[in-house]
Amino acid sequence: DARVTQTPRHKVTEMGQEVTMRCQPILGHNTVFWYRQTMMQGLELLAYFRNRAPLDDSGMPKDRFSAEMPDATLATLKIQPSEPRDSAVYFCASGLVAGGTEAFFGQGTRLTVV
Amino acid sequence: AQSVTQPDIHITVSEGASLELRCNYSYGATPYLFWYVQSPGQGLQLLLKYFSGDTLVQGIKGFEAEFKRSQSSFNLRKPSVHWSDAAEYFCAVGLLTGGGNKLTFGTGTQLKVEL
């Protein structure tokens, strides 16, 4: 059963600490998306990749957030330094480059910055 | 830029009653449209999608949605709701870019089912 895997599922950290979230996309998928979900803003697209290359990260605060794909099986989202306003659920999704194809979501990482 | 509006933040229905969740989109061309469902503490699961052909699409769990170009709508329906359908529902529009579908989501509709 192919699925997107995210780790950790939950993370509590202190303000100022570095946070790294990981995502293993579905094997064979060549697009990866990072979304952030909060009560106030809903689902926001932070960044997305095609064939491991970043195509759009305009939704990400550049000064503290960074997203990479070291290889086809791993995507990372890093926050340094973290702030309380970064508390949210972060979702990774993967898909294929083709019209009409959906994105498959992981179960998310719930981040709490205290 | 494309946008999605889900005008109902919360909806409560009785088990066994019919359901319709509204979704309106703004996009310059024929969009790719999706409905996702999110249960508490879970990720988003695709219910159904539309990108061409028959404007009435069938999805999982007995859901269907109808694309109406004239109304820029893609409403989700179910003839008889089950208690397990209680969840949050998101409509999304896909913009086909060089990188595949970039989805823009609505704000979601929280469905409560009364027994």
PDB file of C-alpha atoms in Angstrom:
ATOM      1  CA  ASP A   1       0.000   0.000   0.000  1.00  0.00           C
ATOM      2  CA  ALA A   2       1.883   3.060  -1.272  1.00  0.00           C
ATOM      3  CA  ARG A   3       1.746   6.058   0.985  1.00  0.00           C
ATOM      4  CA  VAL A   4       3.567   9.251   1.840  1.00  0.00           C
ATOM      5  CA  THR A   5       5.442   8.897   5.108  1.00  0.00           C
ATOM      6  CA  GLN A   6       6.231  11.842   7.339  1.00  0.00           C
ATOM      7  CA  THR A   7       8.419  11.928  10.424  1.00  0.00           C
ATOM      8  CA  PRO A   8       8.121  12.854  13.169  1.00  0.00           C
ATOM      9  CA  ARG A   9       4.357  12.823  13.667  1.00  0.00           C
ATOM     10  CA  HIS A  10       4.628  15.205  16.596  1.00  0.00           C
ATOM     11  CA  LYS A  11       7.341  17.637  17.620  1.00  0.00           C
ATOM     12  CA  VAL A  12       7.505  19.997  20.567  1.00  0.00           C
ATOM     13  CA  THR A  13      10.446  22.339  20.645  1.00  0.00           C
ATOM     14  CA  GLU A  14      11.571  25.527  22.272  1.00  0.00           C
ATOM     15  CA  MET A  15      11.667  28.819  20.465  1.00  0.00           C
ATOM     16  CA  GLY A  16      14.961  29.342  18.689  1.00  0.00           C
ATOM     17  CA  GLN A  17      15.654  25.656  18.124  1.00  0.00           C
ATOM     18  CA  GLU A  18      16.116  24.089  14.712  1.00  0.00           C
ATOM     19  CA  VAL A  19      13.368  21.794  13.492  1.00  0.00           C
ATOM     20  CA  THR A  20      13.673  19.323  10.640  1.00  0.00           C
ATOM     21  CA  MET A  21      10.675  17.519   9.198  1.00  0.00           C
ATOM     22  CA  ARG A  22      11.096  14.620   6.781  1.00  0.00           C
ATOM     23  CA  CYS A  23       8.972  13.177   4.055  1.00  0.00           C
ATOM     24  CA  GLN A  24       9.269  10.028   2.002  1.00  0.00           C
ATOM     25  CA  PRO A  25       7.153  10.459  -1.142  1.00  0.00           C
ATOM     26  CA  ILE A  26       5.456   7.602  -2.916  1.00  0.00           C
ATOM     27  CA  LEU A  27       7.938   5.682  -5.032  1.00  0.00           C
ATOM     28  CA  GLY A  28       7.816   6.894  -8.613  1.00  0.00           C
ATOM     29  CA  HIS A  29       6.191  10.223  -7.863  1.00  0.00           C
ATOM     30  CA  ASN A  30       8.129  13.153  -9.237  1.00  0.00           C
ATOM     31  CA  THR A  31       6.414  16.119  -7.584  1.00  0.00           C
ATOM     32  CA  VAL A  32       6.540  16.888  -3.885  1.00  0.00           C
ATOM     33  CA  PHE A  33       4.593  19.555  -2.045  1.00  0.00           C
ATOM     34  CA  TRP A  34       4.878  21.022   1.440  1.00  0.00           C
ATOM     35  CA  TYR A  35       1.707  22.491   2.967  1.00  0.00           C
ATOM     36  CA  ARG A  36       1.120  24.127   6.317  1.00  0.00           C
ATOM     37  CA  GLN A  37      -2.262  23.955   8.037  1.00  0.00           C
ATOM     38  CA  THR A  38      -3.387  26.348  10.769  1.00  0.00           C
ATOM     39  CA  MET A  39      -6.778  27.319  12.095  1.00  0.00           C
ATOM     40  CA  MET A  40      -6.328  30.891  10.947  1.00  0.00           C
ATOM     41  CA  GLN A  41      -4.842  30.383   7.489  1.00  0.00           C
ATOM     42  CA  GLY A  42      -6.098  26.963   6.502  1.00  0.00           C
ATOM     43  CA  LEU A  43      -3.924  25.030   4.063  1.00  0.00           C
ATOM     44  CA  GLU A  44      -1.074  27.044   2.607  1.00  0.00           C
ATOM     45  CA  LEU A  45       1.357  25.829  -0.016  1.00  0.00           C
ATOM     46  CA  LEU A  46       4.888  26.446   1.174  1.00  0.00           C
ATOM     47  CA  ALA A  47       6.970  24.859  -1.571  1.00  0.00           C
ATOM     48  CA  TYR A  48       6.936  22.297  -4.310  1.00  0.00           C
ATOM     49  CA  PHE A  49       9.492  20.303  -6.230  1.00  0.00           C
ATOM     50  CA  ARG A  50       9.597  18.570  -9.575  1.00  0.00           C
ATOM     51  CA  ASN A  51      12.199  15.903 -10.125  1.00  0.00           C
ATOM     52  CA  ARG A  52      13.890  17.123  -6.948  1.00  0.00           C
ATOM     53  CA  ALA A  53      14.274  20.695  -8.243  1.00  0.00           C
ATOM     54  CA  PRO A  54      12.473  23.461  -6.370  1.00  0.00           C
ATOM     55  CA  LEU A  55       9.885  25.107  -8.611  1.00  0.00           C
ATOM     56  CA  ASP A  56       8.168  27.450  -6.247  1.00  0.00           C
ATOM     57  CA  ASP A  57       8.895  28.309  -2.648  1.00  0.00           C
ATOM     58  CA  SER A  58       7.189  31.682  -2.641  1.00  0.00           C
ATOM     59  CA  GLY A  59       4.911  30.591   0.182  1.00  0.00           C
ATOM     60  CA  MET A  60       7.797  30.063   2.536  1.00  0.00           C
ATOM     61  CA  PRO A  61       9.373  32.628   4.873  1.00  0.00           C
ATOM     62  CA  LYS A  62      12.815  32.689   3.317  1.00  0.00           C
ATOM     63  CA  ASP A  63      14.702  33.896   6.325  1.00  0.00           C
ATOM     64  CA  ARG A  64      13.976  30.868   8.455  1.00  0.00           C
ATOM     65  CA  PHE A  65      12.508  28.113   6.291  1.00  0.00           C
ATOM     66  CA  SER A  66      14.310  25.926   3.816  1.00  0.00           C
ATOM     67  CA  ALA A  67      13.174  22.935   1.782  1.00  0.00           C
ATOM     68  CA  GLU A  68      15.348  20.389   0.008  1.00  0.00           C
ATOM     69  CA  MET A  69      15.240  17.028  -1.692  1.00  0.00           C
ATOM     70  CA  PRO A  70      18.573  15.329  -1.104  1.00  0.00           C
ATOM     71  CA  ASP A  71      17.373  12.386  -3.168  1.00  0.00           C
ATOM     72  CA  ALA A  72      14.195  11.075  -4.778  1.00  0.00           C
ATOM     73  CA  THR A  73      13.117   9.274  -1.615  1.00  0.00           C
ATOM     74  CA  LEU A  74      13.536  12.114   0.862  1.00  0.00           C
ATOM     75  CA  ALA A  75      12.246  15.661   1.169  1.00  0.00           C
ATOM     76  CA  THR A  76      13.047  17.864   4.141  1.00  0.00           C
ATOM     77  CA  LEU A  77      11.587  21.057   5.549  1.00  0.00           C
ATOM     78  CA  LYS A  78      13.750  22.896   8.019  1.00  0.00           C
ATOM     79  CA  ILE A  79      12.960  25.807  10.283  1.00  0.00           C
ATOM     80  CA  GLN A  80      15.839  27.670  11.894  1.00  0.00           C
ATOM     81  CA  PRO A  81      15.266  29.373  14.245  1.00  0.00           C
ATOM     82  CA  SER A  82      11.757  28.255  15.117  1.00  0.00           C
ATOM     83  CA  GLU A  83       9.172  30.668  16.526  1.00  0.00           C
ATOM     84  CA  PRO A  84       5.838  30.107  18.285  1.00  0.00           C
ATOM     85  CA  ARG A  85       3.962  31.334  15.194  1.00  0.00           C
ATOM     86  CA  ASP A  86       5.386  28.356  13.296  1.00  0.00           C
ATOM     87  CA  SER A  87       3.194  26.034  15.360  1.00  0.00           C
ATOM     88  CA  ALA A  88       1.032  24.203  12.838  1.00  0.00           C
ATOM     89  CA  VAL A  89       0.559  20.886  11.102  1.00  0.00           C
ATOM     90  CA  TYR A  90       2.927  20.462   8.176  1.00  0.00           C
ATOM     91  CA  PHE A  91       1.859  18.154   5.381  1.00  0.00           C
ATOM     92  CA  CYS A  92       3.917  16.645   2.643  1.00  0.00           C
ATOM     93  CA  ALA A  93       2.216  15.439  -0.522  1.00  0.00           C
ATOM     94  CA  SER A  94       3.492  13.762  -3.659  1.00  0.00           C
ATOM     95  CA  GLY A  95       2.148  13.258  -7.144  1.00  0.00           C
ATOM     96  CA  LEU A  96       2.937  12.879 -10.812  1.00  0.00           C
ATOM     97  CA  VAL A  97       3.484  15.503 -13.466  1.00  0.00           C
ATOM     98  CA  ALA A  98       0.292  15.112 -15.486  1.00  0.00           C
ATOM     99  CA  GLY A  99      -2.973  16.926 -15.851  1.00  0.00           C
ATOM    100  CA  GLY A 100      -5.657  15.920 -13.432  1.00  0.00           C
ATOM    101  CA  THR A 101      -3.527  13.827 -11.178  1.00  0.00           C
ATOM    102  CA  GLU A 102      -4.100  14.327  -7.516  1.00  0.00           C
ATOM    103  CA  ALA A 103      -1.667  14.877  -4.691  1.00  0.00           C
ATOM    104  CA  PHE A 104      -1.343  12.138  -2.092  1.00  0.00           C
ATOM    105  CA  PHE A 105      -0.918  13.439   1.429  1.00  0.00           C
ATOM    106  CA  GLY A 106       1.056  12.171   4.372  1.00  0.00           C
ATOM    107  CA  GLN A 107      -0.387  12.224   7.865  1.00  0.00           C
ATOM    108  CA  GLY A 108       1.440  15.374   8.778  1.00  0.00           C
ATOM    109  CA  THR A 109       3.849  16.594  11.426  1.00  0.00           C
ATOM    110  CA  ARG A 110       2.231  18.501  14.258  1.00  0.00           C
ATOM    111  CA  LEU A 111       4.754  21.106  15.368  1.00  0.00           C
ATOM    112  CA  THR A 112       4.444  23.009  18.613  1.00  0.00           C
ATOM    113  CA  VAL A 113       6.965  25.737  19.369  1.00  0.00           C
ATOM    114  CA  VAL A 114       6.895  26.930  22.966  1.00  0.00           C
TER     115      VAL A 114
ATOM    116  CA  ALA B   1      -4.729  33.514  -9.684  1.00  0.00           C
ATOM    117  CA  GLN B   2      -7.111  30.721  -8.952  1.00  0.00           C
ATOM    118  CA  SER B   3      -9.158  30.670  -5.775  1.00  0.00           C
ATOM    119  CA  VAL B   4     -11.665  28.423  -4.075  1.00  0.00           C
ATOM    120  CA  THR B   5     -14.564  29.427  -1.851  1.00  0.00           C
ATOM    121  CA  GLN B   6     -16.364  27.126   0.514  1.00  0.00           C
ATOM    122  CA  PRO B   7     -19.102  29.325   1.931  1.00  0.00           C
ATOM    123  CA  ASP B   8     -20.162  26.984   4.725  1.00  0.00           C
ATOM    124  CA  ILE B   9     -17.718  26.713   7.608  1.00  0.00           C
ATOM    125  CA  HIS B  10     -19.860  24.262   9.577  1.00  0.00           C
ATOM    126  CA  ILE B  11     -22.719  22.015   8.533  1.00  0.00           C
ATOM    127  CA  THR B  12     -24.761  19.684  10.727  1.00  0.00           C
ATOM    128  CA  VAL B  13     -26.938  16.957   9.285  1.00  0.00           C
ATOM    129  CA  SER B  14     -28.789  14.007  10.730  1.00  0.00           C
ATOM    130  CA  GLU B  15     -27.606  10.531   9.946  1.00  0.00           C
ATOM    131  CA  GLY B  16     -29.428   9.248   6.900  1.00  0.00           C
ATOM    132  CA  ALA B  17     -30.132  12.725   5.553  1.00  0.00           C
ATOM    133  CA  SER B  18     -28.774  13.982   2.276  1.00  0.00           C
ATOM    134  CA  LEU B  19     -25.748  16.241   2.117  1.00  0.00           C
ATOM    135  CA  GLU B  20     -24.527  18.951  -0.196  1.00  0.00           C
ATOM    136  CA  LEU B  21     -21.304  20.866   0.401  1.00  0.00           C
ATOM    137  CA  ARG B  22     -20.771  23.914  -1.721  1.00  0.00           C
ATOM    138  CA  CYS B  23     -17.633  24.884  -3.586  1.00  0.00           C
ATOM    139  CA  ASN B  24     -17.092  27.767  -5.981  1.00  0.00           C
ATOM    140  CA  TYR B  25     -13.896  28.426  -7.828  1.00  0.00           C
ATOM    141  CA  SER B  26     -12.307  31.229  -9.741  1.00  0.00           C
ATOM    142  CA  TYR B  27     -10.040  30.272 -12.598  1.00  0.00           C
ATOM    143  CA  GLY B  28      -9.533  31.481 -16.127  1.00  0.00           C
ATOM    144  CA  ALA B  29      -9.636  28.107 -17.825  1.00  0.00           C
ATOM    145  CA  THR B  30     -11.216  24.750 -17.198  1.00  0.00           C
ATOM    146  CA  PRO B  31      -9.820  23.748 -13.878  1.00  0.00           C
ATOM    147  CA  TYR B  32      -8.906  20.475 -12.349  1.00  0.00           C
ATOM    148  CA  LEU B  33     -11.142  20.107  -9.306  1.00  0.00           C
ATOM    149  CA  PHE B  34     -10.811  17.909  -6.273  1.00  0.00           C
ATOM    150  CA  TRP B  35     -12.576  17.096  -3.044  1.00  0.00           C
ATOM    151  CA  TYR B  36     -10.544  15.864  -0.113  1.00  0.00           C
ATOM    152  CA  VAL B  37     -11.657  14.690   3.329  1.00  0.00           C
ATOM    153  CA  GLN B  38      -9.683  15.050   6.530  1.00  0.00           C
ATOM    154  CA  SER B  39     -10.486  13.107   9.679  1.00  0.00           C
ATOM    155  CA  PRO B  40      -9.116  14.410  13.006  1.00  0.00           C
ATOM    156  CA  GLY B  41      -5.373  13.935  13.281  1.00  0.00           C
ATOM    157  CA  GLN B  42      -5.109  12.563   9.777  1.00  0.00           C
ATOM    158  CA  GLY B  43      -3.910  13.702   6.416  1.00  0.00           C
ATOM    159  CA  LEU B  44      -6.128  14.516   3.480  1.00  0.00           C
ATOM    160  CA  GLN B  45      -7.713  11.717   1.517  1.00  0.00           C
ATOM    161  CA  LEU B  46      -8.980  12.183  -2.003  1.00  0.00           C
ATOM    162  CA  LEU B  47     -12.723  11.644  -2.419  1.00  0.00           C
ATOM    163  CA  LEU B  48     -13.016  12.431  -6.113  1.00  0.00           C
ATOM    164  CA  LYS B  49     -11.673  14.577  -8.904  1.00  0.00           C
ATOM    165  CA  TYR B  50     -12.753  16.185 -12.154  1.00  0.00           C
ATOM    166  CA  PHE B  51     -10.615  17.203 -15.058  1.00  0.00           C
ATOM    167  CA  SER B  52     -12.606  16.430 -18.190  1.00  0.00           C
ATOM    168  CA  GLY B  53     -15.524  14.450 -19.563  1.00  0.00           C
ATOM    169  CA  ASP B  54     -18.700  13.697 -17.669  1.00  0.00           C
ATOM    170  CA  THR B  55     -19.522  16.569 -15.351  1.00  0.00           C
ATOM    171  CA  LEU B  56     -20.960  14.248 -12.705  1.00  0.00           C
ATOM    172  CA  VAL B  57     -18.154  12.340 -11.043  1.00  0.00           C
ATOM    173  CA  GLN B  58     -18.392   9.498  -8.606  1.00  0.00           C
ATOM    174  CA  GLY B  59     -16.007   9.089  -5.738  1.00  0.00           C
ATOM    175  CA  ILE B  60     -15.306   6.854  -2.823  1.00  0.00           C
ATOM    176  CA  LYS B  61     -17.594   6.333   0.172  1.00  0.00           C
ATOM    177  CA  GLY B  62     -20.716   7.053  -1.878  1.00  0.00           C
ATOM    178  CA  PHE B  63     -19.866  10.682  -2.649  1.00  0.00           C
ATOM    179  CA  GLU B  64     -20.419  12.417  -5.957  1.00  0.00           C
ATOM    180  CA  ALA B  65     -19.828  15.916  -7.280  1.00  0.00           C
ATOM    181  CA  GLU B  66     -21.124  17.860 -10.233  1.00  0.00           C
ATOM    182  CA  PHE B  67     -19.071  20.361 -12.209  1.00  0.00           C
ATOM    183  CA  LYS B  68     -21.167  23.291 -13.398  1.00  0.00           C
ATOM    184  CA  ARG B  69     -19.150  25.605 -15.567  1.00  0.00           C
ATOM    185  CA  SER B  70     -21.909  28.230 -15.785  1.00  0.00           C
ATOM    186  CA  GLN B  71     -21.965  28.549 -12.005  1.00  0.00           C
ATOM    187  CA  SER B  72     -18.258  27.965 -11.418  1.00  0.00           C
ATOM    188  CA  SER B  73     -19.249  25.351  -8.903  1.00  0.00           C
ATOM    189  CA  PHE B  74     -18.238  21.855  -7.920  1.00  0.00           C
ATOM    190  CA  ASN B  75     -20.601  20.838  -5.135  1.00  0.00           C
ATOM    191  CA  LEU B  76     -20.150  17.609  -3.241  1.00  0.00           C
ATOM    192  CA  ARG B  77     -23.189  15.441  -2.528  1.00  0.00           C
ATOM    193  CA  LYS B  78     -24.134  12.279  -0.734  1.00  0.00           C
ATOM    194  CA  PRO B  79     -27.691  10.910  -0.675  1.00  0.00           C
ATOM    195  CA  SER B  80     -27.507   9.415   2.820  1.00  0.00           C
ATOM    196  CA  VAL B  81     -24.926  10.476   5.374  1.00  0.00           C
ATOM    197  CA  HIS B  82     -23.356   8.034   7.808  1.00  0.00           C
ATOM    198  CA  TRP B  83     -22.019   8.992  11.232  1.00  0.00           C
ATOM    199  CA  SER B  84     -18.526   8.075  10.023  1.00  0.00           C
ATOM    200  CA  ASP B  85     -18.709  10.874   7.442  1.00  0.00           C
ATOM    201  CA  ALA B  86     -18.162  13.460  10.179  1.00  0.00           C
ATOM    202  CA  ALA B  87     -14.917  15.172   9.156  1.00  0.00           C
ATOM    203  CA  GLU B  88     -13.611  18.255   7.444  1.00  0.00           C
ATOM    204  CA  TYR B  89     -14.030  18.520   3.685  1.00  0.00           C
ATOM    205  CA  PHE B  90     -11.819  20.531   1.392  1.00  0.00           C
ATOM    206  CA  CYS B  91     -12.414  21.577  -2.166  1.00  0.00           C
ATOM    207  CA  ALA B  92      -9.321  22.285  -4.251  1.00  0.00           C
ATOM    208  CA  VAL B  93      -8.528  23.592  -7.695  1.00  0.00           C
ATOM    209  CA  GLY B  94      -5.473  22.458  -9.561  1.00  0.00           C
ATOM    210  CA  LEU B  95      -3.323  24.655 -11.715  1.00  0.00           C
ATOM    211  CA  LEU B  96      -1.323  22.590 -14.129  1.00  0.00           C
ATOM    212  CA  THR B  97       2.134  24.027 -14.103  1.00  0.00           C
ATOM    213  CA  GLY B  98       5.370  22.652 -15.347  1.00  0.00           C
ATOM    214  CA  GLY B  99       5.634  20.911 -12.039  1.00  0.00           C
ATOM    215  CA  GLY B 100       2.342  19.142 -12.013  1.00  0.00           C
ATOM    216  CA  ASN B 101      -0.749  20.078 -10.146  1.00  0.00           C
ATOM    217  CA  LYS B 102      -0.319  22.961  -7.735  1.00  0.00           C
ATOM    218  CA  LEU B 103      -3.407  22.763  -5.585  1.00  0.00           C
ATOM    219  CA  THR B 104      -5.183  25.716  -4.024  1.00  0.00           C
ATOM    220  CA  PHE B 105      -7.520  24.720  -1.234  1.00  0.00           C
ATOM    221  CA  GLY B 106     -10.675  26.227   0.123  1.00  0.00           C
ATOM    222  CA  THR B 107     -10.998  26.925   3.814  1.00  0.00           C
ATOM    223  CA  GLY B 108     -12.879  23.729   4.465  1.00  0.00           C
ATOM    224  CA  THR B 109     -16.331  22.736   5.705  1.00  0.00           C
ATOM    225  CA  GLN B 110     -16.614  20.940   9.010  1.00  0.00           C
ATOM    226  CA  LEU B 111     -19.354  18.322   8.865  1.00  0.00           C
ATOM    227  CA  LYS B 112     -21.095  17.165  12.014  1.00  0.00           C
ATOM    228  CA  VAL B 113     -23.466  14.223  11.878  1.00  0.00           C
ATOM    229  CA  GLU B 114     -26.205  13.905  14.465  1.00  0.00           C
ATOM    230  CA  LEU B 115     -27.350  10.438  15.394  1.00  0.00           C
TER     231      LEU B 115
END
